[in-house]
Tab-separated table of C-alpha atoms in Angstrom:
chain	number	residue	atom	x	y	z
A	1	UNK	CA	16.973	-170.883	6.270
A	2	UNK	CA	16.344	-172.046	2.548
A	3	UNK	CA	14.402	-169.336	0.796
A	4	UNK	CA	13.265	-168.287	-2.916
A	5	UNK	CA	12.354	-165.057	-3.783
A	6	UNK	CA	10.811	-163.843	-7.248
A	7	UNK	CA	10.653	-160.410	-8.957
A	8	UNK	CA	8.918	-158.568	-10.208
A	9	UNK	CA	5.575	-159.536	-8.513
A	10	UNK	CA	3.837	-158.570	-11.497
A	11	UNK	CA	4.910	-157.814	-15.304
A	12	UNK	CA	2.987	-156.264	-17.928
A	13	UNK	CA	4.151	-156.438	-21.341
A	14	UNK	CA	3.055	-155.668	-24.822
A	15	UNK	CA	2.999	-158.473	-27.424
A	16	UNK	CA	6.636	-158.863	-28.788
A	17	UNK	CA	8.253	-156.975	-25.818
A	18	UNK	CA	10.742	-159.350	-24.537
A	19	UNK	CA	11.521	-159.552	-20.979
A	20	UNK	CA	12.981	-161.448	-18.114
A	21	UNK	CA	11.611	-162.852	-14.697
A	22	UNK	CA	14.146	-163.119	-11.779
A	23	UNK	CA	14.261	-166.054	-9.053
A	24	UNK	CA	16.768	-165.492	-6.319
A	25	UNK	CA	17.603	-168.327	-3.773
A	26	UNK	CA	19.523	-169.241	-0.768
A	27	UNK	CA	19.545	-172.852	-0.142
A	28	UNK	CA	22.158	-175.102	1.660
A	29	UNK	CA	23.170	-177.221	-1.283
A	30	UNK	CA	20.897	-177.139	-4.449
A	31	UNK	CA	19.533	-180.265	-6.015
A	32	UNK	CA	17.441	-178.531	-8.721
A	33	UNK	CA	15.660	-175.571	-9.540
A	34	UNK	CA	12.400	-175.989	-11.090
A	35	UNK	CA	9.982	-173.385	-13.242
A	36	UNK	CA	6.424	-173.905	-13.288
A	37	UNK	CA	3.605	-172.129	-15.155
A	38	UNK	CA	0.141	-171.768	-13.358
A	39	UNK	CA	-2.677	-170.623	-15.059
A	40	UNK	CA	-5.760	-169.204	-13.064
A	41	UNK	CA	-7.943	-171.877	-11.436
A	42	UNK	CA	-5.533	-174.421	-12.327
A	43	UNK	CA	-2.690	-176.423	-10.768
A	44	UNK	CA	0.819	-175.470	-11.898
A	45	UNK	CA	2.255	-176.966	-14.984
A	46	UNK	CA	6.119	-178.236	-15.243
A	47	UNK	CA	8.282	-176.125	-17.608
A	48	UNK	CA	12.235	-176.814	-16.695
A	49	UNK	CA	14.508	-178.273	-14.130
A	50	UNK	CA	17.627	-176.912	-14.157
A	51	UNK	CA	20.843	-178.476	-12.027
A	52	UNK	CA	24.020	-176.840	-12.090
A	53	UNK	CA	25.437	-173.302	-12.827
A	54	UNK	CA	25.710	-172.206	-16.601
A	55	UNK	CA	23.025	-174.702	-17.528
A	56	UNK	CA	20.112	-173.332	-19.877
A	57	UNK	CA	17.123	-174.578	-21.110
A	58	UNK	CA	14.657	-173.529	-23.822
A	59	UNK	CA	11.145	-174.118	-24.763
A	60	UNK	CA	9.295	-172.144	-27.561
A	61	UNK	CA	9.639	-168.464	-26.405
A	62	UNK	CA	10.884	-169.423	-22.788
A	63	UNK	CA	14.302	-169.893	-21.839
A	64	UNK	CA	15.586	-170.437	-18.368
A	65	UNK	CA	19.100	-169.993	-17.205
A	66	UNK	CA	20.936	-170.778	-13.877
A	67	UNK	CA	23.599	-169.128	-11.696
A	68	UNK	CA	25.104	-169.969	-8.305
A	69	UNK	CA	22.495	-167.555	-6.817
A	70	UNK	CA	19.678	-167.047	-9.143
A	71	UNK	CA	17.697	-168.109	-12.204
A	72	UNK	CA	16.189	-165.899	-15.165
A	73	UNK	CA	13.229	-167.168	-17.079
A	74	UNK	CA	13.790	-165.219	-20.513
A	75	UNK	CA	10.723	-164.573	-22.306
A	76	UNK	CA	11.201	-163.651	-26.231
A	77	UNK	CA	8.615	-162.172	-28.325
A	78	UNK	CA	5.593	-162.952	-25.967
A	79	UNK	CA	2.072	-163.493	-27.023
A	80	UNK	CA	-1.057	-163.192	-25.075
A	81	UNK	CA	-1.233	-166.784	-24.480
A	82	UNK	CA	2.087	-166.722	-22.171
A	83	UNK	CA	-0.132	-164.917	-19.592
A	84	UNK	CA	0.332	-166.600	-16.286
A	85	UNK	CA	1.646	-166.744	-13.051
A	86	UNK	CA	5.465	-168.275	-13.193
A	87	UNK	CA	6.649	-170.278	-10.303
A	88	UNK	CA	10.145	-170.845	-9.321
A	89	UNK	CA	11.004	-173.526	-6.711
A	90	UNK	CA	14.329	-175.116	-5.514
A	91	UNK	CA	15.029	-178.877	-4.127
A	92	UNK	CA	17.754	-178.613	-1.286
A	93	UNK	CA	20.125	-181.293	-0.958
A	94	UNK	CA	19.415	-181.043	3.027
A	95	UNK	CA	16.089	-181.933	4.273
A	96	UNK	CA	13.500	-184.355	2.879
A	97	UNK	CA	13.794	-185.547	-0.545
A	98	UNK	CA	11.630	-184.503	-3.417
A	99	UNK	CA	10.248	-181.624	-1.238
A	100	UNK	CA	10.029	-178.380	-2.970
A	101	UNK	CA	10.425	-174.540	-1.525
A	102	UNK	CA	8.192	-172.404	-3.937
A	103	UNK	CA	8.577	-168.528	-4.441
A	104	UNK	CA	5.489	-166.273	-4.573
A	105	UNK	CA	5.537	-166.141	-8.282
A	106	UNK	CA	5.616	-163.515	-10.847
A	107	UNK	CA	2.319	-162.673	-12.556
A	108	UNK	CA	2.617	-161.716	-16.401
A	109	UNK	CA	0.365	-160.228	-18.523
A	110	UNK	CA	0.932	-160.089	-22.205
A	111	UNK	CA	-1.256	-157.472	-24.052
A	112	UNK	CA	-1.888	-157.731	-27.782
B	1	UNK	CA	-3.883	-191.336	-18.191
B	2	UNK	CA	-6.096	-188.862	-16.183
B	3	UNK	CA	-2.861	-187.846	-14.341
B	4	UNK	CA	-3.691	-186.149	-10.837
B	5	UNK	CA	-7.273	-185.715	-9.782
B	6	UNK	CA	-8.879	-183.907	-6.959
B	7	UNK	CA	-12.071	-184.018	-5.315
B	8	UNK	CA	-13.969	-182.009	-4.740
B	9	UNK	CA	-13.087	-178.668	-6.652
B	10	UNK	CA	-15.041	-176.514	-4.272
B	11	UNK	CA	-16.139	-176.801	-0.442
B	12	UNK	CA	-17.346	-174.660	2.021
B	13	UNK	CA	-17.229	-175.721	5.740
B	14	UNK	CA	-18.351	-174.197	9.258
B	15	UNK	CA	-15.594	-174.162	11.809
B	16	UNK	CA	-15.394	-177.345	13.578
B	17	UNK	CA	-16.561	-179.569	10.650
B	18	UNK	CA	-14.282	-182.162	9.296
B	19	UNK	CA	-13.601	-183.232	5.746
B	20	UNK	CA	-11.346	-185.397	3.480
B	21	UNK	CA	-9.870	-183.910	0.327
B	22	UNK	CA	-9.528	-186.868	-2.182
B	23	UNK	CA	-6.665	-187.073	-4.312
B	24	UNK	CA	-5.662	-189.864	-6.929
B	25	UNK	CA	-3.031	-190.629	-9.556
B	26	UNK	CA	-2.912	-193.282	-12.163
B	27	UNK	CA	0.659	-192.716	-13.245
B	28	UNK	CA	1.978	-195.353	-10.708
B	29	UNK	CA	4.113	-192.532	-9.083
B	30	UNK	CA	5.529	-193.244	-5.524
B	31	UNK	CA	5.722	-189.862	-4.075
B	32	UNK	CA	2.883	-187.805	-3.455
B	33	UNK	CA	2.334	-184.615	-1.732
B	34	UNK	CA	-0.084	-181.905	-0.481
B	35	UNK	CA	0.217	-178.065	-0.748
B	36	UNK	CA	-1.618	-175.480	0.121
B	37	UNK	CA	-1.765	-171.795	-1.825
B	38	UNK	CA	-2.371	-168.557	-0.109
B	39	UNK	CA	-2.618	-165.055	-1.739
B	40	UNK	CA	0.661	-163.515	-1.266
B	41	UNK	CA	2.437	-166.704	-0.331
B	42	UNK	CA	4.291	-169.446	-2.085
B	43	UNK	CA	2.979	-172.853	-2.234
B	44	UNK	CA	3.828	-174.710	1.077
B	45	UNK	CA	4.195	-178.501	1.868
B	46	UNK	CA	1.560	-179.833	4.250
B	47	UNK	CA	2.069	-183.602	4.150
B	48	UNK	CA	4.124	-185.943	1.700
B	49	UNK	CA	4.591	-189.739	1.252
B	50	UNK	CA	7.352	-191.323	-0.363
B	51	UNK	CA	5.421	-194.522	-1.054
B	52	UNK	CA	2.379	-196.662	0.316
B	53	UNK	CA	2.515	-196.733	4.079
B	54	UNK	CA	4.936	-194.131	4.612
B	55	UNK	CA	3.904	-190.534	5.427
B	56	UNK	CA	5.675	-187.526	6.919
B	57	UNK	CA	5.190	-184.120	7.900
B	58	UNK	CA	5.863	-181.129	5.557
B	59	UNK	CA	6.303	-177.074	6.411
B	60	UNK	CA	2.573	-176.744	7.635
B	61	UNK	CA	1.303	-179.783	8.946
B	62	UNK	CA	-1.150	-178.725	12.004
B	63	UNK	CA	-4.664	-179.526	11.466
B	64	UNK	CA	-3.933	-181.836	8.818
B	65	UNK	CA	-3.834	-185.769	8.909
B	66	UNK	CA	-2.948	-188.134	5.867
B	67	UNK	CA	-2.492	-191.656	5.160
B	68	UNK	CA	-1.347	-193.692	2.089
B	69	UNK	CA	-2.915	-196.987	1.973
B	70	UNK	CA	-2.269	-197.622	-1.780
B	71	UNK	CA	-0.043	-196.237	-4.397
B	72	UNK	CA	-2.870	-194.194	-6.038
B	73	UNK	CA	-4.677	-192.480	-3.225
B	74	UNK	CA	-3.580	-189.831	-1.060
B	75	UNK	CA	-6.440	-188.145	1.125
B	76	UNK	CA	-5.826	-185.118	3.246
B	77	UNK	CA	-8.205	-184.999	6.237
B	78	UNK	CA	-9.222	-181.933	8.253
B	79	UNK	CA	-10.371	-182.971	11.573
B	80	UNK	CA	-11.856	-179.635	12.849
B	81	UNK	CA	-11.747	-176.935	10.386
B	82	UNK	CA	-10.562	-173.378	11.168
B	83	UNK	CA	-10.838	-170.347	9.103
B	84	UNK	CA	-7.109	-170.182	8.727
B	85	UNK	CA	-7.439	-173.434	6.833
B	86	UNK	CA	-9.235	-171.580	4.045
B	87	UNK	CA	-7.059	-171.966	1.262
B	88	UNK	CA	-6.351	-173.764	-2.328
B	89	UNK	CA	-5.248	-177.368	-1.819
B	90	UNK	CA	-2.975	-178.759	-4.514
B	91	UNK	CA	-1.960	-182.501	-4.582
B	92	UNK	CA	1.131	-183.500	-6.492
B	93	UNK	CA	2.864	-186.665	-7.540
B	94	UNK	CA	6.121	-187.811	-9.013
B	95	UNK	CA	7.683	-191.079	-10.202
B	96	UNK	CA	10.476	-191.081	-7.953
B	97	UNK	CA	12.935	-188.948	-5.847
B	98	UNK	CA	15.422	-188.619	-8.395
B	99	UNK	CA	16.848	-185.343	-10.134
B	100	UNK	CA	14.203	-185.379	-12.700
B	101	UNK	CA	11.855	-184.776	-10.231
B	102	UNK	CA	8.977	-183.367	-12.402
B	103	UNK	CA	5.987	-183.180	-10.098
B	104	UNK	CA	2.595	-183.167	-11.607
B	105	UNK	CA	-0.062	-181.463	-9.978
B	106	UNK	CA	-3.679	-181.721	-9.854
B	107	UNK	CA	-6.473	-179.038	-10.470
B	108	UNK	CA	-6.927	-177.981	-6.865
B	109	UNK	CA	-9.565	-177.863	-4.205
B	110	UNK	CA	-10.687	-174.401	-3.193
B	111	UNK	CA	-11.987	-174.656	0.417
B	112	UNK	CA	-13.640	-171.952	2.556
B	113	UNK	CA	-14.126	-172.488	6.410
B	114	UNK	CA	-16.696	-169.986	7.737
């Protein structure tokens, strides 16, 4: 069964304290792994797509990496505005095209 | 572009009532989908459509119906609401089924069934 597990469930950081969020996955053939950001009361907002092991993508203070079993979202010198829930999702080769399997998310809080 | 819009933003229903959650996109996207988000659970796919006139079931389709008569609109119907359908519902769309599958999400509809 295709599955996505995110850890930790919640993370509290001080402003400037770098850390990483983890997304481990079990899928029968990976088409792509996606990271989304979700602010309270809003829909998820797309951040990155990763396709193959070894791939990395960056956007401002965020950097996403991918291995054959997991992905990391590294946050460097976070600011309070980075506070949000970060969602990881995978798209499998098997099954309906375009459909995403989501993890439960990591709620990040950055204190000034 | 307005992107993906959803109405209403909030809704309270009594058990057994029916209603339609509206979703529209103005990006000419072929692929549209409905998810529900519950506390402690990830987003779960309800129904999806790969184009006008084509729909299919996702992970949790029971109790929901959809249709896709135009590219722009993808309404979700609850025929007889149950308390288990209390959730936040998100509509999403993407341009194609290709690997660059950035899905755009709407702002959500928060539904409470009493």
